[in-house]
Amino acid sequence: MGFSLTVTEKWSGLTLEAVLRDELAFSKKTIHQWRMEKGIHINGELTPWKNTLSEGDILTFALDDPAPSYPPSQMDIDVLFQDDHLIIVNKPSQTDTHPNEPGQNNTLVNAVVHYELQSGRTGYIQPIHRLDRDTTGAILFAKHSAIKPLLDQMLEKRDIRRTYTAIVQGEVKIAKGTINQPIGKDRHHATRRRISPGGQKAVTHYKKIRYDAASNTTILSLTLDTGRTHQIRVHLSSIGHPIVGDTLYGAKKAGHSYQALHASSLSFVHPFTGELVDVDAPEPLKRRL
């Protein structure tokens, strides 16, 4: 298995190596491996890498991905966007992103592997980020090993913009603000995190969408500068507005089991096509008030 890319006008006149190194940002190790293994064809032929490319040329990349990367498991999934390189799925609540213990195979990644195998692909699937078990919304997965490190780099550089929607207890008075508090482990609880002076830097931006007096809850839109475990949950609890349903961080017990946090959108420039991928995930939270 492999993948193909079409040379754009921007790449025309460049050498293959320049495109791989400067335009697509592949690592030196990856480029060297393709060169040694003669793993890239131009218009179906092995062509010297010093030759310049022309718009419309087809670059075909050979890949030797292990498959499947996780055991497949039958589960309906909500695909928000996909192409030959990546797939974005709307994660339901009460579902882990990936296995957390040996033998666990009822996670979202297992379901996406099954979906890919049913589509005739290798089943190589790797999550680029994760959501807590009770958090819903958009998650990005790599479909092959060549794009995964590029997406990982984009996530690390914050070139993948993620927006969240949360319903919190009480009325948030300030229309918008930033919570800049370091987060560390809670030594008294195995899974909980807490605000800690010695913790990792964590920055959360929020904007008030609306307040619902009947339920005494506020809907917030949030973006992150950092991606700490439980970051939004810890930060909102720290200002006295825990997320509805999040009893781990101080929310009152409610007559439902959901945690009202949703990854509502995902936006980034596709590393191969240069096109903007801007995906909105259906927001069930707004229908719960």
XYZ file of C-alpha atoms in Angstrom:
289
model
C 0.000 0.000 0.000
C 0.990 3.591 -0.455
C -0.420 6.957 -1.451
C -0.208 9.479 -4.268
C 0.098 13.255 -4.432
C -0.356 15.584 -7.373
C 2.294 18.273 -7.910
C 0.737 21.698 -7.427
C 1.620 24.950 -9.146
C 3.513 25.932 -5.982
C 5.745 22.854 -6.285
C 6.343 23.191 -10.025
C 10.008 23.830 -10.812
C 11.239 22.304 -7.555
C 13.113 19.042 -7.222
C 11.520 16.058 -5.519
C 13.895 16.374 -2.578
C 13.041 20.060 -2.119
C 9.332 19.232 -2.047
C 9.842 16.432 0.475
C 12.115 18.504 2.707
C 10.780 22.067 2.455
C 7.152 21.793 1.358
C 6.046 18.580 3.066
C 8.485 18.728 6.013
C 9.388 15.042 6.030
C 12.300 14.107 8.281
C 15.780 13.475 6.879
C 15.471 9.851 7.988
C 12.209 9.339 6.087
C 13.538 11.010 2.945
C 16.726 8.939 3.067
C 14.727 5.739 3.467
C 12.564 6.509 0.421
C 15.685 7.321 -1.593
C 17.495 4.108 -0.613
C 14.448 1.922 -1.177
C 13.495 3.669 -4.435
C 10.126 4.166 -2.826
C 8.870 7.165 -4.838
C 7.802 7.083 -8.494
C 7.042 10.124 -10.629
C 4.290 9.460 -13.168
C 4.833 5.746 -12.638
C 8.582 5.816 -13.278
C 11.766 5.980 -11.231
C 13.159 9.425 -12.021
C 16.335 11.153 -10.780
C 15.533 13.274 -7.734
C 17.531 16.205 -9.158
C 15.025 16.636 -11.998
C 12.482 19.413 -11.521
C 8.804 18.626 -11.143
C 5.956 19.966 -13.255
C 2.434 20.849 -12.199
C 0.190 17.799 -12.567
C 2.959 15.229 -12.062
C 1.811 12.288 -9.928
C 4.076 11.302 -7.032
C 3.480 7.739 -5.821
C 4.869 6.784 -2.406
C 5.438 3.195 -1.297
C 4.603 2.369 2.317
C 5.016 -0.762 4.356
C 2.593 -0.101 7.212
C 1.732 -2.792 9.732
C -1.947 -3.598 9.604
C -4.139 -3.368 11.435
C -2.579 -1.182 14.095
C -5.316 -2.107 16.617
C -7.747 -5.073 16.629
C -10.891 -4.145 14.665
C -14.215 -3.870 16.455
C -17.658 -3.353 14.929
C -19.172 -0.047 16.042
C -21.071 2.648 14.161
C -18.933 5.758 13.703
C -19.796 9.297 12.635
C -17.231 10.335 9.999
C -16.930 14.127 9.716
C -14.146 14.241 7.115
C -11.777 11.834 5.412
C -9.425 11.427 2.483
C -6.625 8.979 1.670
C -4.446 10.378 4.447
C -6.557 11.172 7.492
C -9.992 10.786 9.018
C -11.921 12.894 11.559
C -14.567 11.141 13.645
C -17.200 12.487 16.055
C -16.570 10.551 19.291
C -19.607 9.522 21.341
C -19.732 9.691 25.129
C -18.876 6.662 27.292
C -16.194 5.631 24.779
C -12.430 5.572 25.231
C -10.318 7.046 22.446
C -7.888 4.102 22.511
C -7.266 0.983 24.622
C -6.010 1.729 28.123
C -5.467 -1.845 29.253
C -4.535 -5.196 27.656
C -7.406 -6.854 25.834
C -9.566 -3.735 25.599
C -10.939 -3.485 22.061
C -14.199 -1.552 22.359
C -12.638 1.870 21.842
C -13.074 4.433 19.088
C -9.755 3.580 17.440
C -10.795 -0.088 17.199
C -14.002 1.004 15.481
C -12.113 3.223 13.013
C -9.755 0.332 12.182
C -12.805 -1.844 11.420
C -14.237 0.925 9.233
C -10.983 1.197 7.294
C -10.713 -2.556 6.766
C -14.306 -2.620 5.500
C -13.294 0.135 3.058
C -10.518 -2.056 1.648
C -7.598 -0.249 3.301
C -4.808 -1.700 5.443
C -6.355 -0.799 8.785
C -3.396 1.359 9.857
C -4.969 3.978 12.137
C -3.291 6.146 14.776
C -4.994 8.835 16.911
C -3.266 12.225 16.775
C -4.858 13.414 20.017
C -7.395 12.059 22.479
C -10.536 12.980 24.380
C -11.561 11.804 27.827
C -13.990 8.884 27.937
C -17.001 11.100 28.687
C -16.030 13.948 26.335
C -17.653 13.953 22.896
C -16.557 15.493 19.623
C -14.003 15.625 16.832
C -10.890 13.429 16.920
C -8.241 13.288 14.182
C -6.651 9.989 13.079
C -3.767 9.317 10.671
C -4.430 6.734 7.932
C -0.797 5.963 7.165
C 2.624 6.232 8.783
C 3.935 8.989 6.502
C 1.405 11.616 7.589
C 1.363 10.750 11.292
C 4.628 12.525 12.268
C 3.566 15.591 10.265
C 0.242 15.767 12.121
C 2.051 15.162 15.419
C 4.315 18.149 14.680
C 1.329 20.311 13.780
C -0.401 19.418 17.035
C 2.739 20.204 19.031
C 3.105 23.584 17.281
C -0.619 24.325 17.857
C -1.224 24.437 14.111
C -4.288 22.252 14.677
C -6.936 24.480 16.227
C -9.454 22.753 18.490
C -12.516 24.490 19.887
C -14.581 23.066 22.727
C -18.080 23.764 24.031
C -18.876 23.244 27.705
C -21.904 23.656 29.933
C -20.855 24.732 33.410
C -22.651 25.173 36.700
C -23.652 28.693 37.687
C -23.525 32.002 35.856
C -20.135 32.994 34.466
C -20.215 36.772 34.904
C -17.207 37.734 32.767
C -17.929 37.573 29.008
C -14.481 36.248 28.129
C -11.246 35.496 29.872
C -8.080 33.415 30.170
C -7.197 30.910 32.870
C -3.426 30.620 33.204
C -2.762 28.125 35.988
C -0.238 25.241 36.035
C -1.672 21.743 36.372
C -0.122 18.781 38.173
C -1.132 15.377 39.502
C -3.221 15.097 42.640
C -1.185 12.897 44.995
C -4.363 11.958 46.875
C -6.192 10.631 43.806
C -4.833 8.367 41.051
C -6.628 9.962 38.095
C -7.421 13.489 39.238
C -5.362 16.569 38.383
C -5.168 19.856 40.281
C -3.843 23.398 40.122
C -0.235 23.122 41.298
C 2.549 25.756 41.389
C 5.011 23.029 40.401
C 2.792 21.667 37.634
C 2.935 22.078 33.859
C 1.997 25.366 32.242
C -1.666 25.355 31.169
C -3.603 28.127 29.418
C -7.325 28.033 28.630
C -9.281 30.806 26.858
C -13.052 30.965 27.268
C -15.928 32.985 25.844
C -19.453 33.095 27.253
C -22.112 32.002 24.781
C -25.195 32.307 26.977
C -26.572 31.833 30.467
C -29.650 29.709 31.117
C -31.420 30.912 34.267
C -33.806 27.960 34.449
C -30.956 25.459 34.883
C -28.463 27.969 36.318
C -25.862 26.921 33.782
C -23.644 28.759 31.290
C -22.503 27.626 27.863
C -18.867 28.461 27.117
C -16.691 28.216 24.023
C -13.070 27.330 24.820
C -9.700 27.124 23.087
C -6.402 25.889 24.513
C -2.798 27.049 24.225
C -1.674 23.829 25.918
C -3.021 20.289 26.062
C -2.743 19.028 29.638
C -4.706 16.050 30.919
C -8.152 17.222 32.158
C -7.094 20.832 31.473
C -10.520 22.313 30.754
C -12.123 20.370 33.590
C -9.512 21.467 36.142
C -9.458 25.096 35.025
C -13.222 25.569 35.001
C -13.530 23.918 38.401
C -10.803 26.226 39.720
C -12.910 29.330 38.956
C -15.960 27.873 40.655
C -17.769 26.653 37.524
C -17.289 22.886 37.171
C -18.601 21.229 34.024
C -22.110 19.825 34.369
C -21.864 16.108 35.148
C -18.169 16.248 36.081
C -18.415 15.004 39.665
C -14.658 14.271 39.754
C -14.065 18.023 39.745
C -16.859 19.173 42.032
C -20.015 19.197 39.927
C -23.260 18.337 41.674
C -24.707 14.945 40.880
C -27.347 15.292 38.200
C -30.082 13.069 36.822
C -27.961 12.118 33.812
C -24.637 10.448 33.180
C -23.084 12.724 30.574
C -20.234 15.152 31.106
C -21.127 18.340 29.263
C -17.870 18.872 27.353
C -17.735 18.620 23.564
C -14.893 19.076 21.044
C -17.003 21.135 18.673
C -14.583 21.975 15.862
C -11.216 21.109 14.368
C -9.341 23.317 11.901
C -5.933 23.020 10.206
C -4.147 23.318 6.883
C -3.788 19.881 5.288
C -0.047 19.060 5.239
C -0.269 17.401 1.793
C -2.880 19.392 -0.133
C -2.415 22.806 1.491
C -6.192 23.135 1.745
C -7.991 24.291 4.882
C -9.746 21.462 6.699
C -12.409 23.081 8.894
C -14.786 20.591 10.492
C -17.686 21.207 12.847
C -18.917 18.323 14.976
C -22.650 18.204 15.810
C -23.062 19.753 19.248
C -25.561 17.751 21.308
C -24.796 19.919 24.338
C -26.864 22.799 23.010
C -29.923 20.542 22.881
C -29.519 19.464 26.482
C -30.432 22.784 28.085
